[in-house]
Coordinates of C-alpha atoms and ligand atoms in Angstrom, one line a residue:
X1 CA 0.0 0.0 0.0
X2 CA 2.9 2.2 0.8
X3 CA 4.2 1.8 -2.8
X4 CA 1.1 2.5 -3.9
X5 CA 1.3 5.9 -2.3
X6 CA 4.3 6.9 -3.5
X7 CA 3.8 5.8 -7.0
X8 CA 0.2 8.1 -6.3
X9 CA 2.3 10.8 -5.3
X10 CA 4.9 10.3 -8.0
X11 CA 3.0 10.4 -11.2
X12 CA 0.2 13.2 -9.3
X13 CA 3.5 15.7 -9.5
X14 CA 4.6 14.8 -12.2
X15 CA 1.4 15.7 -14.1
X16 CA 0.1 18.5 -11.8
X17 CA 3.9 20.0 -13.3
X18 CA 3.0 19.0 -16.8
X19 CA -0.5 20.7 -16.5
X20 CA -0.4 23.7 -19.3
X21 CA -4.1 25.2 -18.4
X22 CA -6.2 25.5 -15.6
X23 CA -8.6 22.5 -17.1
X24 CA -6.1 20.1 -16.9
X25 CA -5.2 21.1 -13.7
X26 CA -8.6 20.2 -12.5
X27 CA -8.9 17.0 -14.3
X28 CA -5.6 16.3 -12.5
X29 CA -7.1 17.3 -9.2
X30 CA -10.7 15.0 -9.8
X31 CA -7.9 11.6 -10.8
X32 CA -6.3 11.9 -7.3
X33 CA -8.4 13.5 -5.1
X34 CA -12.0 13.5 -6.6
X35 CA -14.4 11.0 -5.5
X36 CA -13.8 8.4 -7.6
X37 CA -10.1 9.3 -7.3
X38 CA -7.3 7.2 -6.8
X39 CA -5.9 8.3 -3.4
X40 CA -9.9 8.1 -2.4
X41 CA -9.8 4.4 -3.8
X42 CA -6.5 3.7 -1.3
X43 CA -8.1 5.2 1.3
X44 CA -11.2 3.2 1.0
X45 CA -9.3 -0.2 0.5
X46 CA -7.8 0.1 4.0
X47 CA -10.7 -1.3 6.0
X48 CA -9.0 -4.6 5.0
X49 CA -5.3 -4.2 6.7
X50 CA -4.3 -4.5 10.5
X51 CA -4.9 -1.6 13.1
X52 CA -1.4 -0.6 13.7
X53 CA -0.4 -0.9 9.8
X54 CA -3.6 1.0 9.3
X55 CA -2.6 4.3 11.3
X56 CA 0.8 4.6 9.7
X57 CA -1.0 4.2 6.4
X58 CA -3.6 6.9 7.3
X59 CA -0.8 9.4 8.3
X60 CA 0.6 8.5 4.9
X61 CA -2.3 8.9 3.0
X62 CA -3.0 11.9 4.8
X63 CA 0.4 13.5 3.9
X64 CA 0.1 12.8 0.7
X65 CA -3.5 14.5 0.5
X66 CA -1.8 17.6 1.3
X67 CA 1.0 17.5 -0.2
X68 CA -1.1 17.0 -4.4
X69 CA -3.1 19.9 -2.7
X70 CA 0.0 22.0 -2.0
X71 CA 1.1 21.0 -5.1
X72 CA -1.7 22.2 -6.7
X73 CA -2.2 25.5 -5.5
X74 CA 1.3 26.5 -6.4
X75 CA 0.4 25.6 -10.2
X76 CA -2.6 27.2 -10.0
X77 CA -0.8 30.7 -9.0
X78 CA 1.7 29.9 -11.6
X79 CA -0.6 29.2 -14.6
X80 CA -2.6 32.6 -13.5
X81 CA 0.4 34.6 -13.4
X82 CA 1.2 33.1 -16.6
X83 CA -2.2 33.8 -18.0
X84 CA -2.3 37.6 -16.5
X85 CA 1.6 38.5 -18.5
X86 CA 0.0 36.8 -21.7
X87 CA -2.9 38.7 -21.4
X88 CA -1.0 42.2 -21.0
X89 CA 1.4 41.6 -23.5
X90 CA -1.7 41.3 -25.8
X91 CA -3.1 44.4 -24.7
X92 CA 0.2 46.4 -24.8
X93 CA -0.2 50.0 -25.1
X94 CA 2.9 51.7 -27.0
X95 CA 2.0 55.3 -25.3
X96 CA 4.5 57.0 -27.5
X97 CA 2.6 56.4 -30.3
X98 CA 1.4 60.4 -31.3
X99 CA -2.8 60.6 -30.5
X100 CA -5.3 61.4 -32.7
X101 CA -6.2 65.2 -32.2
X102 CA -9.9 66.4 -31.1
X103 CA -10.6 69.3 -32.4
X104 CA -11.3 72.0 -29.3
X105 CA -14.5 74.0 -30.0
X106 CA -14.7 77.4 -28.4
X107 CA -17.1 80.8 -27.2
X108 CA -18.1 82.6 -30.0
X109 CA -16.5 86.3 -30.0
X110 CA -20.0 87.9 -29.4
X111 CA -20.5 84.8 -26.4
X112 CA -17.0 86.3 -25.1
X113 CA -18.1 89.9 -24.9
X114 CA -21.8 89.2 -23.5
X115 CA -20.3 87.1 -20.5
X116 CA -17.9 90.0 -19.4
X117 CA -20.5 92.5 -19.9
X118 CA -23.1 90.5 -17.9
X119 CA -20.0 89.8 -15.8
X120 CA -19.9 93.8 -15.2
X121 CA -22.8 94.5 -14.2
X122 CA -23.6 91.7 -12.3
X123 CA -20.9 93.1 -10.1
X124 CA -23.0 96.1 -9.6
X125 CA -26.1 94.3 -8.6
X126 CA -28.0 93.7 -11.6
X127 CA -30.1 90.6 -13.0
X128 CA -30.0 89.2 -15.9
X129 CA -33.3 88.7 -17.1
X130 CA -35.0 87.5 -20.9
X131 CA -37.5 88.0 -23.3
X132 CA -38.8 86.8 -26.0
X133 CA -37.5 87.1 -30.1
X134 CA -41.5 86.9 -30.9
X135 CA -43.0 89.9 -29.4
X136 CA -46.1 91.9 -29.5
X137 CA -46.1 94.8 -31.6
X138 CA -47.4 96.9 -28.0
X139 CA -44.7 96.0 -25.8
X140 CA -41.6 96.8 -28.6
X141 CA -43.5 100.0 -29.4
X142 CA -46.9 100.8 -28.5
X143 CA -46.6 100.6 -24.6
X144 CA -42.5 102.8 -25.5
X145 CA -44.7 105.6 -26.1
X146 CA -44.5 104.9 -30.0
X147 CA -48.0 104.2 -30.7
X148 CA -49.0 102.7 -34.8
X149 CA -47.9 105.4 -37.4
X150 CA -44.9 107.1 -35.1
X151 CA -42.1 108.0 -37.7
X152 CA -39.8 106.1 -35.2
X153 CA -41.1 102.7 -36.2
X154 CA -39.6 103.8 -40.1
X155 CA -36.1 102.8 -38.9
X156 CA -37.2 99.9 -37.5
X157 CA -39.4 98.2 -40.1
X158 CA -39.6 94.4 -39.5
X159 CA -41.1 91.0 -40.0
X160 CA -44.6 90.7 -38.6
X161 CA -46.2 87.6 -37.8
X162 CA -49.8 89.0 -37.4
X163 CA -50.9 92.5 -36.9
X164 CA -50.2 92.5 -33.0
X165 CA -46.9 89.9 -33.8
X166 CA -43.6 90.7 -35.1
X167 CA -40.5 89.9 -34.6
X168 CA -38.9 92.2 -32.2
X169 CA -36.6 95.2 -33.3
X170 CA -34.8 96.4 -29.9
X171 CA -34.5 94.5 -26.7
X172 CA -36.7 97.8 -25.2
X173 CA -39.6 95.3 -24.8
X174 CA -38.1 93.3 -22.0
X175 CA -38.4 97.0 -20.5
X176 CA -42.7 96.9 -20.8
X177 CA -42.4 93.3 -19.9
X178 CA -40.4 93.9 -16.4
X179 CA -42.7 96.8 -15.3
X180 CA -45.8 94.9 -16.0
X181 CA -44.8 92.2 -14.2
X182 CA -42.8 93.0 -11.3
X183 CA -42.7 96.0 -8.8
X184 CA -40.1 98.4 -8.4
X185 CA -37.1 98.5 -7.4
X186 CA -35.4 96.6 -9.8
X187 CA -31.9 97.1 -11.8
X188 CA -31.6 94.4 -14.9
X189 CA -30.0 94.2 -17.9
X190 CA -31.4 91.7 -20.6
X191 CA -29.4 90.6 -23.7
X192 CA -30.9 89.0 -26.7
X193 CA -31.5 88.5 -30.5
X194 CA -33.0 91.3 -32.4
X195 CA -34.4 91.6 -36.0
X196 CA -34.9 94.6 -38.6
X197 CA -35.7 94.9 -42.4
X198 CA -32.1 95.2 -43.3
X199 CA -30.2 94.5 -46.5
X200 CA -26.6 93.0 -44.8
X201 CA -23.8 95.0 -45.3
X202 CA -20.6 95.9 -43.5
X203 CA -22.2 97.2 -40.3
X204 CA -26.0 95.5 -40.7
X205 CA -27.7 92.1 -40.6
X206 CA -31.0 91.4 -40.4
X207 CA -30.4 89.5 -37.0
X208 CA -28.1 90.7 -34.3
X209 CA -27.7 91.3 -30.7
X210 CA -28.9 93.9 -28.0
X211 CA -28.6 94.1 -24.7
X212 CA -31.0 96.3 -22.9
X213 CA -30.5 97.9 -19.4
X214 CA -33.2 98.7 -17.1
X215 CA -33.2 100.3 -13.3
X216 CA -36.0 101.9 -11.4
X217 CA -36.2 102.9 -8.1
X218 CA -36.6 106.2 -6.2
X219 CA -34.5 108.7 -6.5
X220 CA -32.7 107.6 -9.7
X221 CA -31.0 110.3 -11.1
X222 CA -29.3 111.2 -14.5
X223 CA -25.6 110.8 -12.8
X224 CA -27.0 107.0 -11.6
X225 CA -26.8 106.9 -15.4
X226 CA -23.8 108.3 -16.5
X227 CA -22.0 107.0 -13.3
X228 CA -22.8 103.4 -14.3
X229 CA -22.3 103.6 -18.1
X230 CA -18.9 105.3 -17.5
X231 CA -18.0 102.5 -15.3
X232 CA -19.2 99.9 -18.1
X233 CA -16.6 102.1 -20.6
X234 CA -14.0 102.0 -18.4
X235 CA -14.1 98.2 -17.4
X236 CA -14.5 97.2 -21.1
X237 CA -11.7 98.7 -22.6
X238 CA -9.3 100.7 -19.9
X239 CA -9.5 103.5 -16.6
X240 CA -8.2 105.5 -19.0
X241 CA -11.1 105.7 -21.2
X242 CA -13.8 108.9 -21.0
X243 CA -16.6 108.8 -21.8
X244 CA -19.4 111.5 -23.1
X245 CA -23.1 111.8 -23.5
X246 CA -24.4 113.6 -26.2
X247 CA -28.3 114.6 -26.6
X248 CA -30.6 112.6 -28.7
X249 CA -33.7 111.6 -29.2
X250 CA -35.9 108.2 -28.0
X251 CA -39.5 108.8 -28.2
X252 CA -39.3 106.1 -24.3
X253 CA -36.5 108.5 -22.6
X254 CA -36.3 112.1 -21.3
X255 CA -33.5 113.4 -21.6
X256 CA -32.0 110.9 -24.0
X257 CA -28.5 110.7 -25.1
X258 CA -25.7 108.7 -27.0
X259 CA -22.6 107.9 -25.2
X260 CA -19.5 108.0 -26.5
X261 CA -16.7 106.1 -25.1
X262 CA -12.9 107.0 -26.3
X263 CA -11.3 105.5 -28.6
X264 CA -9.6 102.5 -27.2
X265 CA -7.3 101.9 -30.1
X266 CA -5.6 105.5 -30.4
X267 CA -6.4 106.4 -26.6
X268 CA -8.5 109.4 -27.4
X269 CA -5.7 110.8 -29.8
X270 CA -7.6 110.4 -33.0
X271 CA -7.0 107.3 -35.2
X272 CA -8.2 106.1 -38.6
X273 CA -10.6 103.9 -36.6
X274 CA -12.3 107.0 -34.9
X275 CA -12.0 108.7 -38.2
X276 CA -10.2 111.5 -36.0
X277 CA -12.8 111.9 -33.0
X278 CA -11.3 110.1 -30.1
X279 CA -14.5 108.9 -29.4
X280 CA -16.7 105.8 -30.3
X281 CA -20.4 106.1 -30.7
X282 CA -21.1 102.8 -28.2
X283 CA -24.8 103.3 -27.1
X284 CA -28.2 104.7 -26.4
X285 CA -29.5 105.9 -23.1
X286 CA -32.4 108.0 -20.9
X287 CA -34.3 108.5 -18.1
X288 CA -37.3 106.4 -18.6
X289 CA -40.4 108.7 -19.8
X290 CA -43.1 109.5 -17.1
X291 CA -45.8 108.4 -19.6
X292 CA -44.2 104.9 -20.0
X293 CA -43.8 104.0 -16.4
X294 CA -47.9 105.1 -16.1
X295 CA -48.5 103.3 -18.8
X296 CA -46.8 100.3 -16.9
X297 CA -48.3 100.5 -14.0
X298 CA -45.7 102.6 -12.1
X299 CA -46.3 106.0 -10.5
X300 CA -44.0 108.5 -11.8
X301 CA -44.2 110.8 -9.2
X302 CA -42.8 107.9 -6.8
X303 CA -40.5 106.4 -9.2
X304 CA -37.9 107.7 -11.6
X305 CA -35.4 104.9 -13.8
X306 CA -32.7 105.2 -16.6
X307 CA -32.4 102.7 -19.5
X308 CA -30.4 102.0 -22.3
X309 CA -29.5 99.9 -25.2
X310 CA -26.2 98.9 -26.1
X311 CA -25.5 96.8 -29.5
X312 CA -23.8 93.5 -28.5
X313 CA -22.3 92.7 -32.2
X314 CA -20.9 96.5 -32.2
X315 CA -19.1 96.4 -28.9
X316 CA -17.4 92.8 -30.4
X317 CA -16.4 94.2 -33.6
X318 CA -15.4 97.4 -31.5
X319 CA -13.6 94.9 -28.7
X320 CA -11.5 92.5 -31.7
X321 CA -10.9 95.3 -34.7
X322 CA -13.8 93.3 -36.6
X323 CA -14.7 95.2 -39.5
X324 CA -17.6 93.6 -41.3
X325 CA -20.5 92.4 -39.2
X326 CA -21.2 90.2 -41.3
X327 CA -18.2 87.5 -40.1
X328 CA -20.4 87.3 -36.9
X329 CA -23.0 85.1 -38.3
X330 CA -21.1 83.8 -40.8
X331 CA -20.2 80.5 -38.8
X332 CA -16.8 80.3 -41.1
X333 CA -14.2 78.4 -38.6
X334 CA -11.4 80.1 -40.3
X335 CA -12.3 83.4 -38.9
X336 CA -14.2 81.9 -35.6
X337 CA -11.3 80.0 -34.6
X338 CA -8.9 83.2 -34.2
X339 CA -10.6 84.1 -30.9
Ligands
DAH401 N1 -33.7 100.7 -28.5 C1 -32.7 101.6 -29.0 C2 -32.2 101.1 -30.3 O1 -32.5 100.0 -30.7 C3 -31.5 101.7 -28.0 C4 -32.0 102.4 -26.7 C5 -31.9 103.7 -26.6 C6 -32.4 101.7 -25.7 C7 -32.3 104.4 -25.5 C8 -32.8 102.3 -24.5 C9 -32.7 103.7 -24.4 O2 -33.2 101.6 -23.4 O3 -33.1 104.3 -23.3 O4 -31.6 101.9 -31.0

């Protein structure tokens, strides 16, 4: 029986060694150990020898038992470690090999300048509020004190969807909308997408961008105006730059003006760019007309606001030396991708 055991123990090596794959391994493991396996078959024969011979035998056996299972756990961690190289040399990854490029996509110029102008004022403790492209024709000029047949609404012919429905021609209707629905104080500015009859050319497109500025409250004065417009001037393009306000007309401010802002490029000096002036025509302002804030609701006597209007595509081309308008809604990547 002891030969037996050895010759078990002999050949179980010699093929758990041999073993190439974890399969065999286990087909190994189910010939010696298994059931039905041969050291089992030993083991079960022994009923038939003498006590004493039968307790050295069972130590034997025993022995044996763990040392095939020894013997098979080490192969086990060797095949696996075998298994896991062959598996990453397969997958090798040469990480010098140059990547494929993803093309970067990027803010749009006008994007760029709208998110550091609502960055200005939001310092100065405005909201940002928005309105819609498809507005009635009351609130962009009926309710502005330009009622149906006001020469105004010449320069601003657009695209009506109905007699009450157009598209809108200034941002000034988020103005109507704001005092109709909320109740003073309030300081907002609200940018958005404009539209006009116009045939494109270097400084028009039928679509562009405003951004309209509204604050009522008590006690608003003229120099709440020109305090904050300066300061929009001066963070845009430099402390050095002045600005000035000249008079105008809007038929929903009084006084209205235009400000100027100096010209950034030659620093007031007068440049081909200013054509000589030193100044930039950059916007249009007022204080908002009594008969608007009545007609909103508002009482005038309690209440006094400024507003203005600022073109968004202007202050980009102004910002970037852009000199056709026309590039902004272009979409061409060649000239997008320069900013
Ligand atoms: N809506 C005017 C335009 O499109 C700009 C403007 C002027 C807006 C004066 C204002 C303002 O709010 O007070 O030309």
């Amino acid at each position: 029986m002891k030969n037996r055991l050895n010759e078990i123990i002999r050949n179980a090596t010699a093929e758990i060694a041999k073993s190439a794959d974890i399969e065999t391994l286990e087909a190994a493991r189910v010939r010696y150990l298994g059931k039905k396996g041969e050291l089992t078959a030993v083991l079960k024969s022994m009923g038939s020898i003498a006590e004493d011979e039968r307790r050295v035998i069972g130590k034997l056996a025993n022995d044996v038992r763990s040392e095939i299972e020894g013997s098979i756990s080490r192969r086990k961690r060797e095949l696996s470690d075998i298994q896991l190289k062959a598996k990453l040399m397969s997958e090798k990854l040469d990480v010098t090999l140059p990547g494929t490029a993803q093309k970067v996509g990027k803010l749009h110029p006008s994007t760029k300048v709208l998110n550091e102008v609502v960055e200005i004022f939001l310092g100065m403790g405005f909201e940002v509020t928005e309105g819609p492209d498809i507005e009635f024709d009351d609130y962009c000029f009926g309710m502005l004190n330009m009622p149906k047949g006001h020469p105004a609404r010449d320069i601003q012919d657009t695209f009506y969807i109905n007699d009450k429905v157009l598209l809108r021609t200034q941002t000034s209707s988020v103005q109507v909308r704001t005092m109709l629905s909320r109740k003073p104080p309030f300081r907002i500015i609200s940018p958005g997408r404009c539209y006009r009859v116009d045939t494109p050319d270097a400084t028009h497109t039928p679509t562009f961008h405003q951004i309209e500025g509204l604050v009522i409250d008590r006690n608003i004065t003229m120099s709440d105006l020109k305090g904050t417009l300066d300061q929009l001037a001066k963070r845009l393009y430099g402390d050095d730059i002045q600005t000035r306000f000249r008079p105008h007309h809007f038929p929903y401010t009084e006084p209205s003006a235009e400000m100027d802002a100096g010209c950034f490029m030659c620093r007031m000096k007068g440049c081909s760019f200013c054509k000589g002036e030193g100044y930039i025509e950059l916007l249009g302002c007022g204080m908002v007309h009594p008969k608007v804030l009545s007609g909103c609701g508002i009482d005038p006597d309690e209440f006094t606001g400024y507003a203005f209007g600022v073109g968004l595509d202007r202050l980009t081309m102004l910002k970037y030396g852009i000199n056709d308008i026309r590039l902004l809604f272009d979409n061409d990547m060649r000239f997008l991708s320069q900013f």
